[in-house]
CSV table of C-alpha atoms and ligand atoms in Angstrom, one decimal:
chain,number,residue,atom,x,y,z
H,11,MET,CA,-25.7,-19.7,-64.1
H,12,LEU,CA,-23.7,-20.5,-61.0
H,13,THR,CA,-20.9,-18.1,-62.1
H,14,ILE,CA,-23.4,-15.3,-62.7
H,15,LEU,CA,-24.9,-15.8,-59.2
H,16,ARG,CA,-21.4,-16.0,-57.7
H,17,THR,CA,-20.4,-12.8,-59.5
H,18,PHE,CA,-23.6,-11.0,-58.4
H,19,PHE,CA,-23.1,-12.1,-54.8
H,20,GLY,CA,-19.4,-11.0,-55.1
H,21,TYR,CA,-20.6,-7.5,-56.0
H,22,LEU,CA,-23.2,-7.4,-53.2
H,23,VAL,CA,-20.7,-8.1,-50.5
H,24,ARG,CA,-18.4,-5.4,-51.7
H,25,PRO,CA,-20.1,-2.0,-51.4
H,26,GLN,CA,-17.0,-0.2,-52.9
H,27,LEU,CA,-18.0,-1.9,-56.2
H,28,TYR,CA,-21.7,-1.0,-56.3
H,29,PRO,CA,-21.1,1.7,-58.9
H,30,GLU,CA,-19.5,-0.9,-61.2
H,31,LEU,CA,-22.4,-3.3,-60.4
H,32,LEU,CA,-24.9,-0.7,-61.6
H,33,ARG,CA,-22.8,-0.1,-64.8
H,34,LYS,CA,-22.7,-3.9,-65.4
H,35,ILE,CA,-26.5,-4.2,-65.0
H,36,TYR,CA,-27.1,-1.3,-67.4
H,37,LYS,CA,-24.6,-2.7,-69.9
H,38,ASN,CA,-26.1,-6.2,-69.8
H,39,ILE,CA,-29.6,-4.8,-70.5
H,40,PHE,CA,-29.0,-2.0,-73.0
H,41,ASP,CA,-25.4,-2.3,-74.4
H,42,ARG,CA,-24.4,-5.9,-74.9
H,43,GLY,CA,-21.7,-7.0,-77.4
H,44,SER,CA,-19.0,-4.3,-77.2
H,45,ALA,CA,-16.3,-6.7,-76.0
H,46,PHE,CA,-15.3,-8.0,-79.4
H,47,LYS,CA,-16.2,-5.0,-81.7
H,48,GLY,CA,-13.7,-5.1,-84.6
H,49,LYS,CA,-11.7,-8.0,-83.3
H,50,LYS,CA,-10.8,-9.5,-86.8
H,51,GLU,CA,-9.7,-6.1,-88.1
H,52,ALA,CA,-7.6,-5.5,-84.9
H,53,GLU,CA,-5.9,-8.9,-85.1
H,54,ASN,CA,-5.0,-8.4,-88.8
H,55,TRP,CA,-3.7,-4.9,-88.1
H,56,CYS,CA,-1.6,-6.1,-85.2
H,57,ALA,CA,-0.3,-9.2,-87.1
H,58,LYS,CA,1.0,-7.0,-89.9
H,59,MET,CA,3.0,-4.7,-87.5
H,60,ALA,CA,4.0,-6.9,-84.7
H,61,ILE,CA,7.6,-7.5,-83.5
H,62,SER,CA,8.9,-9.6,-80.6
H,63,GLN,CA,9.3,-8.3,-77.1
H,64,LYS,CA,13.0,-8.4,-77.4
H,65,GLU,CA,13.0,-6.4,-80.7
H,66,ALA,CA,10.6,-3.8,-79.2
H,67,ILE,CA,12.8,-3.3,-76.1
H,68,LEU,CA,15.8,-2.8,-78.4
H,69,LYS,CA,13.9,-0.4,-80.7
H,70,ILE,CA,12.5,1.7,-77.9
H,71,THR,CA,15.4,1.8,-75.5
H,72,ASN,CA,18.4,0.9,-77.7
H,73,SER,CA,19.3,-1.6,-75.0
H,74,HIS,CA,18.5,-5.1,-73.5
H,75,PHE,CA,16.6,-5.8,-70.3
H,76,SER,CA,16.0,-9.2,-68.8
H,77,LEU,CA,14.4,-9.6,-65.3
H,78,SER,CA,15.4,-13.2,-65.1
H,79,THR,CA,19.1,-12.2,-65.5
H,80,GLU,CA,19.0,-9.2,-63.2
H,81,PHE,CA,16.6,-10.5,-60.5
H,82,PRO,CA,16.7,-14.3,-60.7
H,83,LYS,CA,16.0,-14.9,-57.0
H,84,VAL,CA,13.1,-12.4,-56.8
H,85,LEU,CA,11.5,-14.1,-59.8
H,86,GLU,CA,12.0,-17.6,-58.3
H,87,GLU,CA,10.3,-16.5,-55.1
H,88,ALA,CA,7.5,-14.9,-57.0
H,89,LYS,CA,6.9,-18.1,-59.0
H,90,LYS,CA,6.6,-20.0,-55.7
H,91,MET,CA,4.1,-17.5,-54.4
H,92,GLU,CA,2.0,-18.0,-57.6
H,93,LEU,CA,2.2,-21.8,-57.3
H,94,ASN,CA,1.1,-21.6,-53.6
H,95,CYS,CA,-1.7,-19.3,-54.3
H,96,PRO,CA,-5.0,-21.2,-53.9
H,97,VAL,CA,-6.8,-19.0,-56.5
H,98,LYS,CA,-6.0,-19.0,-60.3
H,99,MET,CA,-5.8,-15.5,-61.8
H,100,GLY,CA,-4.6,-13.8,-65.1
H,101,GLY,CA,-1.0,-14.7,-66.1
H,102,ALA,CA,2.1,-12.6,-66.5
H,103,GLY,CA,2.4,-10.1,-69.3
H,104,ALA,CA,5.6,-8.8,-71.0
H,105,MET,CA,7.5,-8.1,-67.9
H,106,ASP,CA,10.9,-7.3,-69.5
H,107,LEU,CA,9.1,-4.7,-71.7
H,108,ILE,CA,7.5,-3.0,-68.7
H,109,TYR,CA,10.7,-3.1,-66.7
H,110,GLY,CA,12.8,-1.9,-69.7
H,111,ILE,CA,10.5,1.1,-70.4
H,112,CYS,CA,10.5,2.1,-66.7
H,113,GLU,CA,14.3,1.9,-66.7
H,114,TYR,CA,14.7,3.8,-70.0
H,115,THR,CA,12.4,6.6,-68.8
H,116,GLN,CA,14.0,6.5,-65.2
H,117,ALA,CA,10.3,6.4,-64.1
H,118,LYS,CA,9.3,7.9,-60.8
H,119,ASN,CA,5.6,7.6,-61.1
H,120,VAL,CA,4.0,4.6,-62.9
H,121,LEU,CA,0.2,3.9,-63.3
H,122,GLU,CA,-1.2,0.5,-63.9
H,123,THR,CA,-4.7,-0.9,-64.3
H,124,GLY,CA,-5.2,-4.7,-63.5
H,125,VAL,CA,-3.0,-6.4,-60.9
H,126,ALA,CA,-4.2,-10.0,-60.3
H,127,TYR,CA,-1.1,-11.9,-59.2
H,128,GLY,CA,0.9,-8.7,-59.6
H,129,TRP,CA,3.4,-9.7,-62.3
H,130,SER,CA,3.3,-6.4,-64.1
H,131,SER,CA,3.3,-4.6,-60.7
H,132,LEU,CA,6.5,-6.6,-59.8
H,133,ALA,CA,8.2,-5.6,-63.1
H,134,ALA,CA,7.4,-1.9,-62.5
H,135,LEU,CA,8.4,-2.0,-58.8
H,136,LEU,CA,11.7,-3.6,-59.5
H,137,SER,CA,12.6,-0.5,-61.5
H,138,LEU,CA,10.9,2.1,-59.3
H,139,GLN,CA,12.6,0.9,-56.1
H,140,LYS,CA,15.9,2.2,-57.5
H,141,ARG,CA,14.6,5.8,-57.5
H,142,GLU,CA,12.1,5.5,-54.6
H,143,GLY,CA,9.3,6.0,-57.1
H,144,ILE,CA,5.7,5.0,-56.7
H,145,LEU,CA,3.5,2.6,-58.5
H,146,TYR,CA,-0.2,3.5,-58.5
H,147,SER,CA,-2.4,0.4,-59.3
H,148,SER,CA,-6.1,0.1,-59.9
H,149,ASP,CA,-7.7,-3.3,-59.5
H,150,MET,CA,-10.9,-5.0,-58.5
H,151,PRO,CA,-11.0,-8.7,-57.7
H,152,TYR,CA,-12.3,-11.5,-59.8
H,153,LEU,CA,-15.8,-11.5,-58.3
H,154,ASP,CA,-16.5,-15.2,-58.8
H,155,ARG,CA,-13.2,-16.2,-57.1
H,156,ASN,CA,-13.0,-14.3,-53.8
H,157,ASN,CA,-9.4,-13.5,-54.5
H,158,ASP,CA,-9.1,-10.1,-52.7
H,159,LYS,CA,-6.4,-11.2,-50.3
H,160,PHE,CA,-4.3,-12.8,-53.0
H,161,VAL,CA,-4.2,-9.8,-55.3
H,162,GLY,CA,-0.6,-8.8,-55.9
H,163,CYS,CA,0.7,-11.9,-54.0
H,164,VAL,CA,3.9,-12.2,-56.1
H,165,VAL,CA,5.1,-8.8,-55.0
H,166,PRO,CA,7.6,-9.2,-52.1
H,167,ASP,CA,7.1,-7.2,-48.8
H,168,SER,CA,10.3,-5.3,-49.5
H,169,LEU,CA,8.7,-3.6,-52.5
H,170,ARG,CA,5.4,-2.7,-51.0
H,171,LYS,CA,6.5,0.6,-49.6
H,172,TYR,CA,6.7,1.9,-53.3
H,173,TRP,CA,3.2,0.7,-54.1
H,174,LYS,CA,-0.3,2.3,-53.7
H,175,LEU,CA,-3.1,-0.2,-54.6
H,176,PHE,CA,-6.6,1.2,-55.2
H,177,ARG,CA,-9.1,-1.6,-54.9
H,178,PHE,CA,-12.0,-0.2,-56.9
H,179,ALA,CA,-13.2,-0.4,-60.5
H,180,ASP,CA,-11.1,1.8,-62.8
H,181,LYS,CA,-13.9,4.3,-63.1
H,182,GLU,CA,-13.6,5.0,-59.3
H,183,SER,CA,-9.9,4.2,-58.8
H,184,LEU,CA,-8.5,6.4,-61.6
H,185,PRO,CA,-10.1,9.7,-60.4
H,186,LYS,CA,-8.9,8.8,-56.9
H,187,ILE,CA,-5.4,8.1,-58.1
H,188,PHE,CA,-5.3,11.4,-60.1
H,189,THR,CA,-6.0,13.4,-56.9
H,190,GLN,CA,-2.7,12.0,-55.6
H,191,GLN,CA,-0.6,12.1,-58.7
H,192,SER,CA,-1.3,13.8,-62.1
H,193,HIS,CA,1.8,12.9,-64.1
H,194,PHE,CA,3.0,9.5,-65.0
H,195,ASP,CA,6.2,8.4,-66.8
H,196,VAL,CA,4.7,5.1,-67.8
H,197,ALA,CA,1.2,3.6,-67.7
H,198,HIS,CA,0.2,0.0,-68.3
H,199,TYR,CA,-3.4,-0.9,-69.1
H,200,ASP,CA,-4.5,-4.4,-68.4
H,201,SER,CA,-8.0,-4.3,-66.7
H,202,ASP,CA,-11.4,-3.7,-68.4
H,203,LYS,CA,-10.9,-5.1,-71.9
H,204,SER,CA,-14.3,-4.0,-73.4
H,205,TYR,CA,-14.2,-1.6,-76.3
H,206,LYS,CA,-16.0,1.2,-74.3
H,207,GLY,CA,-14.0,0.5,-71.2
H,208,ARG,CA,-10.7,1.0,-73.1
H,209,ILE,CA,-11.8,4.1,-75.0
H,210,TRP,CA,-12.8,5.7,-71.8
H,211,ALA,CA,-9.6,4.8,-69.9
H,212,TYR,CA,-7.1,5.4,-72.8
H,213,LYS,CA,-8.1,9.0,-73.1
H,214,ILE,CA,-8.0,9.9,-69.5
H,215,ILE,CA,-4.8,8.0,-68.9
H,216,TRP,CA,-3.1,9.5,-72.0
H,217,ASP,CA,-3.8,13.0,-70.7
H,218,LYS,CA,-1.8,12.2,-67.6
H,219,ILE,CA,1.3,10.8,-69.4
H,220,SER,CA,4.3,13.1,-69.2
H,221,PRO,CA,6.0,14.3,-72.3
H,222,LYS,CA,8.4,11.5,-73.5
H,223,GLY,CA,6.4,9.0,-71.3
H,224,PHE,CA,4.9,5.8,-72.5
H,225,PHE,CA,1.5,4.2,-72.6
H,226,ILE,CA,1.3,0.4,-72.9
H,227,SER,CA,-1.9,-1.6,-73.4
H,228,ASP,CA,-2.3,-5.4,-73.2
H,229,ASP,CA,-4.5,-7.6,-75.3
H,230,ILE,CA,-5.1,-5.0,-78.0
H,231,GLY,CA,-6.3,-7.7,-80.5
H,232,ASP,CA,-9.5,-8.3,-78.4
H,233,ASN,CA,-11.3,-5.5,-80.2
H,234,SER,CA,-10.5,-2.4,-82.3
H,235,ALA,CA,-10.4,0.1,-79.4
H,236,PHE,CA,-6.6,0.5,-79.6
H,237,ILE,CA,-6.4,1.0,-83.4
H,238,ASP,CA,-9.4,3.4,-83.4
H,239,TRP,CA,-7.7,5.4,-80.6
H,240,VAL,CA,-4.3,5.6,-82.2
H,241,GLN,CA,-5.7,6.4,-85.6
H,242,GLU,CA,-8.1,9.1,-84.3
H,243,ASN,CA,-5.2,10.7,-82.4
H,244,LYS,CA,-2.6,10.2,-85.1
H,245,LEU,CA,-0.3,8.4,-82.8
H,246,ASN,CA,2.6,6.0,-83.7
H,247,ALA,CA,2.4,2.7,-82.0
H,248,VAL,CA,4.9,-0.2,-81.6
H,249,ILE,CA,3.1,-3.5,-81.6
H,250,VAL,CA,4.5,-6.6,-79.8
H,251,GLU,CA,3.4,-10.1,-80.2
H,252,PHE,CA,3.6,-11.9,-76.8
H,253,GLU,CA,2.3,-15.4,-76.1
H,254,ARG,CA,-0.2,-15.2,-79.1
H,255,LYS,CA,-1.6,-11.9,-77.9
H,256,TYR,CA,-0.7,-8.3,-78.9
H,257,ILE,CA,0.5,-5.4,-76.8
H,258,GLY,CA,0.5,-1.8,-78.0
H,259,ILE,CA,3.0,0.9,-76.9
H,260,VAL,CA,2.8,4.6,-77.7
H,261,GLN,CA,5.2,7.3,-76.6
H,262,LYS,CA,4.0,10.8,-75.9
H,263,ILE,CA,6.0,13.3,-78.0
Y,321,SAM,C1,-5.3,-9.8,-66.7
Y,321,SAM,S1,-5.4,-9.4,-65.1
Y,321,SAM,C2,-4.0,-8.3,-64.7
Y,321,SAM,C3,-2.7,-9.1,-64.8
Y,321,SAM,C4,-1.6,-8.2,-64.4
Y,321,SAM,N1,-1.4,-7.0,-65.1
Y,321,SAM,C5,-0.3,-9.0,-64.4
Y,321,SAM,O1,0.6,-8.8,-65.3
Y,321,SAM,O2,-0.1,-9.9,-63.6
Y,321,SAM,C6,-6.7,-8.3,-65.0
Y,321,SAM,C7,-7.1,-7.7,-63.7
Y,321,SAM,O3,-7.9,-6.5,-63.8
Y,321,SAM,C8,-9.1,-6.6,-63.0
Y,321,SAM,N2,-10.1,-5.8,-63.6
Y,321,SAM,C9,-11.0,-6.2,-64.6
Y,321,SAM,N3,-11.8,-5.2,-64.9
Y,321,SAM,C10,-11.5,-4.1,-64.0
Y,321,SAM,C11,-12.0,-2.8,-63.9
Y,321,SAM,N4,-13.0,-2.3,-64.6
Y,321,SAM,N5,-11.4,-2.0,-62.9
Y,321,SAM,C12,-10.4,-2.5,-62.2
Y,321,SAM,N6,-9.9,-3.8,-62.3
Y,321,SAM,C13,-10.4,-4.6,-63.2
Y,321,SAM,C14,-9.3,-8.1,-62.9
Y,321,SAM,O4,-10.2,-8.4,-61.8
Y,321,SAM,C15,-7.9,-8.6,-62.8
Y,321,SAM,O5,-7.5,-8.6,-61.4
């Protein structure tokens, strides 16, 4: 009950998130239960196809990428920033994979949803800085944690000139981002994990991926949105098992 009240108050003091608050109220009254739709089916499907992060990087790029080998000091500093952060947030994803795909595509424009500490942002930015590219990120804070000023805290100041962070819910951020950039070499989805949230975002993000570009989605075993989307659109996916979760990767032909 305390968390619900804290979350509600968190929305009330952030007018930029009122549209999301209205959607959440509607969802809680009329449309509950889409978060785990088809979870068992999704997990079984992923488990059958999954390979490791290392294998996926090799399969996709025909090469090896390791951030801890290439940027040991940056990672060390970033870990210190995470340790010193007073708020606990969602942990790091498959950073070598994000970095490797940005390097492979020589990405200039990358889109991501979901920042939290900023591990995935850091992975993309370490590649984008080499070409003076831009990362466009969408993120709203954890409303029960008041973490706004710590969002992206692992990203060093030296990389921030390559970063545009939109602090709204995806439904507001993505249209705003698309007025600034309409083609992305790589997109990483790691925000609203509900079935309907994914289906909405996958379609509009996919439309903005450049030919030969990549779409990566985290936590695809949560529900069957990713499978339903790839099957409906006849797409080939590479599935990665990473820390007991699944990541889906699709390349636009
Ligand atoms: C799992 S964390 C992201 C982790 C990050 N990608 C990383 O690798 O460090 C998810 C983030 O997405 C945000 N989020 C959740 N739903 C969202 C939505 N509908 N729109 C924008 N951000 C959202 C959460 O508040 C949180 O900051």
